[in-house]
Short mmCIF file of C-alpha atoms (C1' of nucleotides) in Angstrom, two decimals:
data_model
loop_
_atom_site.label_atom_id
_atom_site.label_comp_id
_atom_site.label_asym_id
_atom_site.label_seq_id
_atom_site.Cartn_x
_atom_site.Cartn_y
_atom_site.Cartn_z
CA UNK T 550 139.31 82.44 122.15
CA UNK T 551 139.39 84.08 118.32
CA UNK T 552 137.62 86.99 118.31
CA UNK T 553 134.48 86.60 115.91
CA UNK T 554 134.82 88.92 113.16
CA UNK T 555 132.14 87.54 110.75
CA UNK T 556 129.68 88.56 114.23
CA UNK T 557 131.36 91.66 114.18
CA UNK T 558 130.69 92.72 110.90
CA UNK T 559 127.13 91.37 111.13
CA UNK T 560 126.15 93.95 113.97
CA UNK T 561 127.73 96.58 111.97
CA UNK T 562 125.73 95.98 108.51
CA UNK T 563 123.11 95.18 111.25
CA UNK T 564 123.02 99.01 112.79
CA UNK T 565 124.90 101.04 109.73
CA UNK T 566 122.95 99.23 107.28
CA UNK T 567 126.15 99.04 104.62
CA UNK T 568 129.41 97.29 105.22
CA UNK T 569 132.23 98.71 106.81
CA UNK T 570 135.46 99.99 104.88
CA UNK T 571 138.82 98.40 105.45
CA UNK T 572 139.99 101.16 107.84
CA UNK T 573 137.04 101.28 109.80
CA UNK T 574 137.32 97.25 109.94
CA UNK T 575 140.71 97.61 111.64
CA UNK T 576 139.52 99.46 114.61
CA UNK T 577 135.87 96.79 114.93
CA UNK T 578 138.08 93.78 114.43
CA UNK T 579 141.23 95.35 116.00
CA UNK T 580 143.94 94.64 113.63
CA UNK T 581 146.16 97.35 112.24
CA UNK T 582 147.24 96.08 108.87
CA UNK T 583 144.68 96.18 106.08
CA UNK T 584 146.17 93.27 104.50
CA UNK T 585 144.97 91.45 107.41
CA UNK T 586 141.04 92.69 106.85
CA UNK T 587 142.20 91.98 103.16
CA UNK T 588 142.57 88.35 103.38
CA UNK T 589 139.49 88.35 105.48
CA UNK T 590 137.24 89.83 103.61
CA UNK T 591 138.55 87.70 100.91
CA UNK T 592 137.50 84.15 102.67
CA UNK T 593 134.28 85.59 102.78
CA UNK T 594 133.71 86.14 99.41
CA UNK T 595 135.00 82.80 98.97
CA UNK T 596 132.46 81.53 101.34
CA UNK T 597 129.71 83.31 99.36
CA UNK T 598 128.66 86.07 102.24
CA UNK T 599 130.10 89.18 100.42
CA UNK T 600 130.54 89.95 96.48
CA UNK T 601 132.46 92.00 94.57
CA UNK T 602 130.22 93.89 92.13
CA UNK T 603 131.00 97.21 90.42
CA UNK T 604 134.61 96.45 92.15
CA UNK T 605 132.59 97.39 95.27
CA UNK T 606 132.11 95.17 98.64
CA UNK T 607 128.58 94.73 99.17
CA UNK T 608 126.46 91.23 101.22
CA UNK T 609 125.56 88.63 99.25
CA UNK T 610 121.71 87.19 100.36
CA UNK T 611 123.60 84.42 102.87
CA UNK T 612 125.07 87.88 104.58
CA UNK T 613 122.38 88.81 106.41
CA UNK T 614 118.94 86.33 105.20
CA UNK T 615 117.77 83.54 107.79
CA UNK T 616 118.11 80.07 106.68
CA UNK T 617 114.65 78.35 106.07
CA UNK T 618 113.98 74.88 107.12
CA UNK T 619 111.26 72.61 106.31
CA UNK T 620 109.43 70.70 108.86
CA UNK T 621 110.12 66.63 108.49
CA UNK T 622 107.53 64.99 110.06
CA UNK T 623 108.97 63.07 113.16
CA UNK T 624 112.77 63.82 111.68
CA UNK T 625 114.84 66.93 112.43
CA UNK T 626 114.11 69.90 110.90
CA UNK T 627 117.51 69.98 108.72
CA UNK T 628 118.50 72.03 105.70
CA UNK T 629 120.89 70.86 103.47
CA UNK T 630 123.58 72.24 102.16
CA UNK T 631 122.35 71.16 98.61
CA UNK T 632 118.80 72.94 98.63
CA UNK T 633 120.02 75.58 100.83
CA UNK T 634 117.79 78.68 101.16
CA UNK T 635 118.11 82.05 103.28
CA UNK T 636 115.43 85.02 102.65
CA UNK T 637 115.04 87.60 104.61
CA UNK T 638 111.51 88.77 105.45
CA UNK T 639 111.28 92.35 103.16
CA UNK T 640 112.00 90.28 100.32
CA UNK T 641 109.59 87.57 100.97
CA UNK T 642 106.53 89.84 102.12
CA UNK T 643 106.98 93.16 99.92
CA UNK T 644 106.78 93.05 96.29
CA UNK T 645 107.23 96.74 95.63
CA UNK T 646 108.29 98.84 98.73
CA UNK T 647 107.15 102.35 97.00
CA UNK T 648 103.68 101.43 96.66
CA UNK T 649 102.97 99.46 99.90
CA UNK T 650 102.57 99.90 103.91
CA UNK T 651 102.11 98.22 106.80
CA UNK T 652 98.69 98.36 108.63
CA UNK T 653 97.32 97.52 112.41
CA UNK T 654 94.50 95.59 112.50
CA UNK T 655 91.63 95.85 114.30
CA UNK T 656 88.18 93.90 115.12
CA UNK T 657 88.08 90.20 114.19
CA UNK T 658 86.18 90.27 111.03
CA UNK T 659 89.17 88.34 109.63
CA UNK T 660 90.02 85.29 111.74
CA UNK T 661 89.11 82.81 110.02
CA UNK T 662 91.57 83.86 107.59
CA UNK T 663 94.30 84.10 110.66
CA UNK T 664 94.36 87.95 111.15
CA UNK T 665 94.16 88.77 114.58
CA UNK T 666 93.51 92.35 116.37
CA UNK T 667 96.53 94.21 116.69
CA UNK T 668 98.61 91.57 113.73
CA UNK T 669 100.09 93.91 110.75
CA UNK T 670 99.09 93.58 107.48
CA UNK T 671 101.00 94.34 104.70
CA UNK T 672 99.05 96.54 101.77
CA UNK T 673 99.95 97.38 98.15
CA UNK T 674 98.13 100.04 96.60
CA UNK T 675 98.59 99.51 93.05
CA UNK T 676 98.13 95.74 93.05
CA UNK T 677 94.66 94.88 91.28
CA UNK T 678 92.51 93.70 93.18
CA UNK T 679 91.49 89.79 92.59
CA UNK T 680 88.45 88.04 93.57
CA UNK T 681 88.94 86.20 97.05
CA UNK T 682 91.64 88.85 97.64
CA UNK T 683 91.68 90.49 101.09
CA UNK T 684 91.36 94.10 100.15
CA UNK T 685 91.66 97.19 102.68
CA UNK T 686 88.45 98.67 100.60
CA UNK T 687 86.24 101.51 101.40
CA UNK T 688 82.22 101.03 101.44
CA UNK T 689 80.08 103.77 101.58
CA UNK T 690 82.89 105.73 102.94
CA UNK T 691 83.66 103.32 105.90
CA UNK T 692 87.06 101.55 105.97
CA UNK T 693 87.16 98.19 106.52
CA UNK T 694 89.21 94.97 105.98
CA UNK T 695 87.82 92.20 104.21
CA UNK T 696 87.09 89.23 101.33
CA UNK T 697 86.72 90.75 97.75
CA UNK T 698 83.93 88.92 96.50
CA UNK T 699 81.95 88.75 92.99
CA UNK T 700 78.79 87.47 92.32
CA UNK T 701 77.61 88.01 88.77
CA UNK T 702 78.12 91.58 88.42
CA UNK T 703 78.31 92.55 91.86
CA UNK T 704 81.49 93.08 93.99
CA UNK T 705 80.68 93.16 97.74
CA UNK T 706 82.73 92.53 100.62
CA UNK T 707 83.09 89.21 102.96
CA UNK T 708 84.32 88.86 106.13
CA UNK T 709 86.12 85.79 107.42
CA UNK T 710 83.74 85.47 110.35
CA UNK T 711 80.15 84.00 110.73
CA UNK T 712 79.18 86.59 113.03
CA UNK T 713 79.34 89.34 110.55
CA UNK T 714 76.96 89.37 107.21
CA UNK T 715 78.58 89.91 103.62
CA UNK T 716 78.49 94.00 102.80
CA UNK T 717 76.99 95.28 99.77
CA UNK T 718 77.77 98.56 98.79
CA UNK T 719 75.03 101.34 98.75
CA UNK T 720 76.80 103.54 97.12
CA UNK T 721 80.00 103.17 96.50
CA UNK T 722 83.08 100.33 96.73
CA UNK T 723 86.54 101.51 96.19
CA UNK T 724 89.44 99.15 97.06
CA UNK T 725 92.25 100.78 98.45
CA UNK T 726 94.99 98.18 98.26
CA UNK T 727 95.59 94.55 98.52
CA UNK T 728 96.76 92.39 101.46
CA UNK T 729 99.77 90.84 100.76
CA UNK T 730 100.29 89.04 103.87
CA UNK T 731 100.66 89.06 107.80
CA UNK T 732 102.48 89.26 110.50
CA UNK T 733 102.03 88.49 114.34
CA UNK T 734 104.60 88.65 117.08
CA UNK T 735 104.52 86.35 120.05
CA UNK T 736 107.42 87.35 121.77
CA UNK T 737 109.09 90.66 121.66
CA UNK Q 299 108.96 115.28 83.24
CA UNK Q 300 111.30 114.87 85.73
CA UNK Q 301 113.64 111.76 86.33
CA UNK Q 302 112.87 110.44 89.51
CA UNK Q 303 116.06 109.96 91.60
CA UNK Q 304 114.74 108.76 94.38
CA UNK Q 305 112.88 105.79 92.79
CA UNK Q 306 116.71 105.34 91.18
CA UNK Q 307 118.95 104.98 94.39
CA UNK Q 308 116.04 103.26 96.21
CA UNK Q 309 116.20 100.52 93.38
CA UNK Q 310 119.96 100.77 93.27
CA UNK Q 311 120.02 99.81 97.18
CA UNK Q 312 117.04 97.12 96.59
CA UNK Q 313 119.34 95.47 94.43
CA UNK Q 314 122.77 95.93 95.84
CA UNK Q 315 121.84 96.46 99.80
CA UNK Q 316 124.45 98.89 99.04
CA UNK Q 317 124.53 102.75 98.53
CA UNK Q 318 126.11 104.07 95.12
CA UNK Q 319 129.03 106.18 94.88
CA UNK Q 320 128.71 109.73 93.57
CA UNK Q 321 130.31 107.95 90.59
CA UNK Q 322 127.94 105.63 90.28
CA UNK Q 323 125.22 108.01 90.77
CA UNK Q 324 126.04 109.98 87.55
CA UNK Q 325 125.01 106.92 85.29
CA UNK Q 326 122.03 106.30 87.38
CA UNK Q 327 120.85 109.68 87.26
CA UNK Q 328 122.05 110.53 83.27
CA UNK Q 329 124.03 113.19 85.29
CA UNK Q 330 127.68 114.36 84.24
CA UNK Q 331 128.63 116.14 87.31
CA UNK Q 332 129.32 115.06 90.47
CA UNK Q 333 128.49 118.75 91.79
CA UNK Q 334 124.48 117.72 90.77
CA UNK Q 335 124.83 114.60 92.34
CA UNK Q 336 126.16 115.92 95.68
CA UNK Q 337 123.45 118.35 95.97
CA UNK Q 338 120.92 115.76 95.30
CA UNK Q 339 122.13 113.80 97.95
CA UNK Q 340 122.63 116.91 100.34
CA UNK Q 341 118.74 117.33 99.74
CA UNK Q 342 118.32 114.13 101.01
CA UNK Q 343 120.03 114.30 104.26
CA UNK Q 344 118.06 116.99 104.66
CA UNK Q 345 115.23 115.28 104.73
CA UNK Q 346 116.38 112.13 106.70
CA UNK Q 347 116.26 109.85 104.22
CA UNK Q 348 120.30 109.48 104.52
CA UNK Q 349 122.33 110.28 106.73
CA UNK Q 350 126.29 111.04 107.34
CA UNK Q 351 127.67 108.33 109.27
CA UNK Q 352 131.56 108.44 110.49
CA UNK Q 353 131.67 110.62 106.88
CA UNK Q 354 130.21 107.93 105.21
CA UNK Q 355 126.53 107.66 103.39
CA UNK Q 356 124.21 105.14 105.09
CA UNK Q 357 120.53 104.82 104.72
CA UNK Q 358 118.33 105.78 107.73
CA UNK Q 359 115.02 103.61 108.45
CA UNK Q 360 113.14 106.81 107.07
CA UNK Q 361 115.19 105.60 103.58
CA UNK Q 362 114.12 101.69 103.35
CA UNK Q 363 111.38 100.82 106.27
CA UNK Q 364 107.98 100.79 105.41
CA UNK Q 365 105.55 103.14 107.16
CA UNK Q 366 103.14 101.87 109.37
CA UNK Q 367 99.87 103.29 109.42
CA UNK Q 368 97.05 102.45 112.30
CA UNK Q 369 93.43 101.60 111.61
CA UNK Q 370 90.67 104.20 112.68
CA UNK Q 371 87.31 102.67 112.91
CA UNK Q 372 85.17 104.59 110.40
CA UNK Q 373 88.24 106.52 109.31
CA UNK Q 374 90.33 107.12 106.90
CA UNK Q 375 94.09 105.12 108.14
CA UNK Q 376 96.63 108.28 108.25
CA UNK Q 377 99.94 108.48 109.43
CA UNK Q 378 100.20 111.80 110.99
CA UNK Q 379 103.21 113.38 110.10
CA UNK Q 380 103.99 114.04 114.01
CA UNK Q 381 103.59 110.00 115.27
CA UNK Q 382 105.07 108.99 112.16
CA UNK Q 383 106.56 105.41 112.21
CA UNK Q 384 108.35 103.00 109.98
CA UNK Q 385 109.65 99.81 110.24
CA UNK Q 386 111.32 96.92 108.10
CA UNK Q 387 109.91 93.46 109.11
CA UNK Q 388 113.69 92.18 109.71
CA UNK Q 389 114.25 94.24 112.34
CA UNK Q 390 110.61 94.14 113.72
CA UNK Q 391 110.17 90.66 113.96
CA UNK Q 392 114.07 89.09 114.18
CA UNK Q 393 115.95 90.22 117.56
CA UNK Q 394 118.80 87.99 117.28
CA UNK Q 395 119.68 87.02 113.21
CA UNK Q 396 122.67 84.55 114.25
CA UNK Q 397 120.24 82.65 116.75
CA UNK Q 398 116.96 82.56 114.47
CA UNK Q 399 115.91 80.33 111.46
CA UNK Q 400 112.81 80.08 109.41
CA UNK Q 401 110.56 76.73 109.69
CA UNK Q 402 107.79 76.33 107.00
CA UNK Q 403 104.99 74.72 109.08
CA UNK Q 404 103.57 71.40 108.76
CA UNK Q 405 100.15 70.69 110.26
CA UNK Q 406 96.93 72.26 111.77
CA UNK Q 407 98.25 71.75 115.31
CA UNK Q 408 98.57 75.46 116.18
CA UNK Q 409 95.03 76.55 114.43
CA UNK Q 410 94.29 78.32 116.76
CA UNK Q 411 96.56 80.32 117.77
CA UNK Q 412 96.43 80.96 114.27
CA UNK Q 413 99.53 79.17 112.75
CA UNK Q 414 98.46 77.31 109.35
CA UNK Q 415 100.14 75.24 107.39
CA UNK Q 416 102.89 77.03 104.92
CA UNK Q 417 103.25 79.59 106.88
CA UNK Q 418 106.40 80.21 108.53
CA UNK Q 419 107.49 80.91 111.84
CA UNK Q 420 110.60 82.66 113.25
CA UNK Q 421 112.61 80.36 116.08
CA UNK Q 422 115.19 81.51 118.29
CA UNK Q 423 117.21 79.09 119.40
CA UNK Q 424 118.63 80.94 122.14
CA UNK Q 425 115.63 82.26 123.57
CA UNK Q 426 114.38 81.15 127.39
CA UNK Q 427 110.96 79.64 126.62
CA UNK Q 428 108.28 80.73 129.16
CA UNK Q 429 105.28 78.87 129.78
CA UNK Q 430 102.50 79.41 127.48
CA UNK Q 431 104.70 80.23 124.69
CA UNK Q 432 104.96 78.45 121.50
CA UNK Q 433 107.83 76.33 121.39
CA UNK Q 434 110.01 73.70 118.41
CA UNK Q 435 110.01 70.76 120.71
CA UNK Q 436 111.39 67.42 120.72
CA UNK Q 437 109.13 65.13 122.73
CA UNK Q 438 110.34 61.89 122.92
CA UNK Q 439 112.52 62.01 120.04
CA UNK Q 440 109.27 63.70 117.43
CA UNK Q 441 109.79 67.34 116.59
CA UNK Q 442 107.01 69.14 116.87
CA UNK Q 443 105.37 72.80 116.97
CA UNK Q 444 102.97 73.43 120.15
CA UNK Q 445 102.58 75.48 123.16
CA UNK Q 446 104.61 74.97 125.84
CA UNK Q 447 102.92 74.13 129.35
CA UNK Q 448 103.94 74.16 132.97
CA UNK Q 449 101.51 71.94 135.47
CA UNK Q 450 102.71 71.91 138.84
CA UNK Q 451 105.81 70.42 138.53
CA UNK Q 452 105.37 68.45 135.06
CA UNK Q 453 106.59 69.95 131.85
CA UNK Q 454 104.08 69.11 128.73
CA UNK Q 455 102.73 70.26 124.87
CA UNK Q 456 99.96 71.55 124.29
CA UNK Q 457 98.50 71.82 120.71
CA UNK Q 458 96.31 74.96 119.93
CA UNK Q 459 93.25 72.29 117.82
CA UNK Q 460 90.98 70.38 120.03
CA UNK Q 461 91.22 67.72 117.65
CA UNK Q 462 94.73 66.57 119.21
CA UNK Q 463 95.42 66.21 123.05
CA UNK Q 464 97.78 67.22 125.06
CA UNK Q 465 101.44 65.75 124.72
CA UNK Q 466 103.25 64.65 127.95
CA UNK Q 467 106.54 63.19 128.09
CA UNK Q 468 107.55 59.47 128.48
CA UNK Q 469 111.24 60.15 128.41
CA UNK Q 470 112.06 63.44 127.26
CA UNK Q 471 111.35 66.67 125.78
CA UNK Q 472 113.72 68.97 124.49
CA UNK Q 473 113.08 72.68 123.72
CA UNK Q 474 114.70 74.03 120.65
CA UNK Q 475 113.18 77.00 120.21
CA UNK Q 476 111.20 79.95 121.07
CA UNK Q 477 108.55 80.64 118.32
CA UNK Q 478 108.87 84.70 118.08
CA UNK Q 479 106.26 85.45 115.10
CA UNK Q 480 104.66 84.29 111.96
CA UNK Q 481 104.42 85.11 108.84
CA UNK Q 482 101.53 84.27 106.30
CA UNK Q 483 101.79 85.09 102.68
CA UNK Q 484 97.98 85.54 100.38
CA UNK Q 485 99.53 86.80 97.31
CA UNK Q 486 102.89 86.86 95.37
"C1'" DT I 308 112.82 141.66 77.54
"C1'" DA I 309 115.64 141.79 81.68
"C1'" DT I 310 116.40 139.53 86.09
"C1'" DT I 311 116.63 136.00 89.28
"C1'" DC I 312 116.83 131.32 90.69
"C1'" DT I 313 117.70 126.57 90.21
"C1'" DA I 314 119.84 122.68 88.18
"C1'" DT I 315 123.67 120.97 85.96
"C1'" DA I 316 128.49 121.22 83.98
"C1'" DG I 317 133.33 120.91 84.51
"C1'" DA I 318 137.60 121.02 86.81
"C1'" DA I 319 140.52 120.71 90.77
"C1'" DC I 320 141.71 119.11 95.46
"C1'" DG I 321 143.22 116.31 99.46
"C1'" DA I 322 141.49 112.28 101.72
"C1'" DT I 323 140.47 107.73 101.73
"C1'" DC I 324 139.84 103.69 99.24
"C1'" DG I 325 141.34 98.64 98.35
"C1'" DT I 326 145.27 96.12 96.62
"C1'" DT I 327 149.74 94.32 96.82
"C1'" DC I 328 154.41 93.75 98.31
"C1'" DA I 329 157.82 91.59 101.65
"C1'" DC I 330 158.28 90.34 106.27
"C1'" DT I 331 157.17 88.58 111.14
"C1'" DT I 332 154.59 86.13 114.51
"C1'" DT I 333 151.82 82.38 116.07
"C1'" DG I 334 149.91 77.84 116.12
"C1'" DT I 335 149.89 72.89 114.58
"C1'" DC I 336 151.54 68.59 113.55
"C1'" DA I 337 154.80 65.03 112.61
"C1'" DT J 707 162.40 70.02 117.66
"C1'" DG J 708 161.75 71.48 113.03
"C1'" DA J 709 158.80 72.53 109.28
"C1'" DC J 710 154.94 74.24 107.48
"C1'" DA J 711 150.59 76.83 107.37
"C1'" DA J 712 147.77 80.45 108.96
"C1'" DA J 713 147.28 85.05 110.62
"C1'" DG J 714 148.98 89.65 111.31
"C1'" DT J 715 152.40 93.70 110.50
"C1'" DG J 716 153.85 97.72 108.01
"C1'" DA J 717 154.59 100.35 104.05
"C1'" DA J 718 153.70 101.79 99.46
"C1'" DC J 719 150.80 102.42 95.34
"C1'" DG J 720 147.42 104.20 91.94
"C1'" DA J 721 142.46 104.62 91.87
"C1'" DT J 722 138.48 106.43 93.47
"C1'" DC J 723 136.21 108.91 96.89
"C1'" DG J 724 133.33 113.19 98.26
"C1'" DT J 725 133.89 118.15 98.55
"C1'" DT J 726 134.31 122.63 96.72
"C1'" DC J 727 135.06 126.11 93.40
"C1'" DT J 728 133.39 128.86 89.29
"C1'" DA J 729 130.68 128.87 85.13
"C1'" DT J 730 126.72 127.95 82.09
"C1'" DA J 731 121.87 126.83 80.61
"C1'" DG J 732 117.03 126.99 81.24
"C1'" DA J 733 112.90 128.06 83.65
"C1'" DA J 734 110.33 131.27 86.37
"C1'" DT J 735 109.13 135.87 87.47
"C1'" DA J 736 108.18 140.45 86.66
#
DNA sequence: TATTCTATAGAACGATCGTTCACTTTGTCA
DNA sequence: TGACAAAGTGAACGATCGTTCTATAGAATA
């Protein structure tokens, strides 16, 4: 049984969040020559999971991203190795990590749009706000997740459920951020 | 006005997934000593946003993870300093990276249980699948995306859209995965 | 203006870095 | 069995690392 090194490198990027040096390789994959770690490390950067940049080891995407398939109908859900493609979910969902946060949802004004109590939503604050967006917007100093709607000159707010009535502003409107996009665990 | 390291180093480690070397750090920063950069960093630790790990610079989840706040009905959302919480998606939603995969969803099978189609959803492979969760399945040799149900003693699929009935087996059905979340993307 | 504080400069240091050398062991296949 | 390839050993190297020292410049304070 060969001892699985790639594994063992992944759970230490996976806690330490950087890679490992050489010497600190030795002792996780239990060598004691560097030149073995050496010749290691440099299969993986053959196989495209590390890179060399700045003459410094850091992952490559295929390091640490999940492989995304597409659904065939009534085929296996295969991916290629031509149109091979790995993301990881930070990347996909946040566009600029210093201007957005995650947010808890409550109620069920929004599930016709598939936002469920208790799914997170992720906001950015400095994104403008489009019409049809889901905004986390502020009427008449209530908070309150919903449609961003405009009808001739009038924004107003729309919830993705028959049960509640569209929400024009007395006084005020102010949209805090925009939803970017959700997430919901089944399993934990 | 001042340059704004932090906005530097958290780019820097957006791009790389890396940390840069007090070295490195000088041409971020337009600094020419390392002396500035080290007590920059030292700042840092001080706040938790790095930490010292085995004498080595790592990120904490204070550094990267995104905070989340909680909605209070007629309230402004705050995250009080004292229940403070942040998370990256990866680790929230992914427990085991070398078991899971991304599927793009095809279909209004799972409606409502409020999987659309284009979103995607993370499957372990290697997760036991419980009844009542949502499962990839093979059912007689078609791979499909539907709850998993237990009757008695009969294994069967159940779709989460009234429009399609429930799926039993004429020869087979094969479980490939455990359906652990889903992710839904509004804007880009 | 004089004083204090903070941020940066600049140089020096031992420690650790990753690379490379030659060599040995292990496993595979004909 | 013999030959070759793959994987690991062990030592040496210059380069870079992060730390620490003292010194200087500018802003804040009084």
């Amino acid at each position: 049984m060969k001892p699985d090194y790639l594994a063992a490198i992944k759970q230490f990027y996976g806690k330490a969040k950087r890679l490992p040096s050489y010497s600190e390789m030795l002792d996780l994959f239990g060598l004691s020559s560097k030149n073995a770690v050496h010749k290691i490390v440099h299969k993986w950067i053959e196989d495209g999971l590390l890179k060399k940049e700045n003459s410094k080891l850091a992952p490559t995407g295929k390091f640490f991203a999940l492989p995304l398939l597409g659904m065939v109908r009534a085929g296996q859900p295969i991916l290629a190795d031509e149109n091979k493609s790995y993301l990881t979910l930070d990347e996909y969902l946040i566009d600029d990590p210093s201007s957005s946060f995650l947010l808890k949802v409550r109620g069920d004004s929004m599930v016709n749009a598939g936002i469920f109590e208790d799914d997170l939503v992720i906001i950015d604050m400095k994104r403008s706000a489009l019409s049809g967006d889901i905004v986390l917007a502020e009427i008449d100093k209530e908070w309150t997740l919903k449609y961003l709607k405009k009808d001739k000159n009038r924004i107003y707010l729309e919830a993705a459920n028959d049960k509640y009535p569209p929400l024009h502003p007395k006084k005020e409107l102010k949209v805090h951020g925009v939803v970017m996009g959700v997430i919901r665990k089944f399993r934990s």
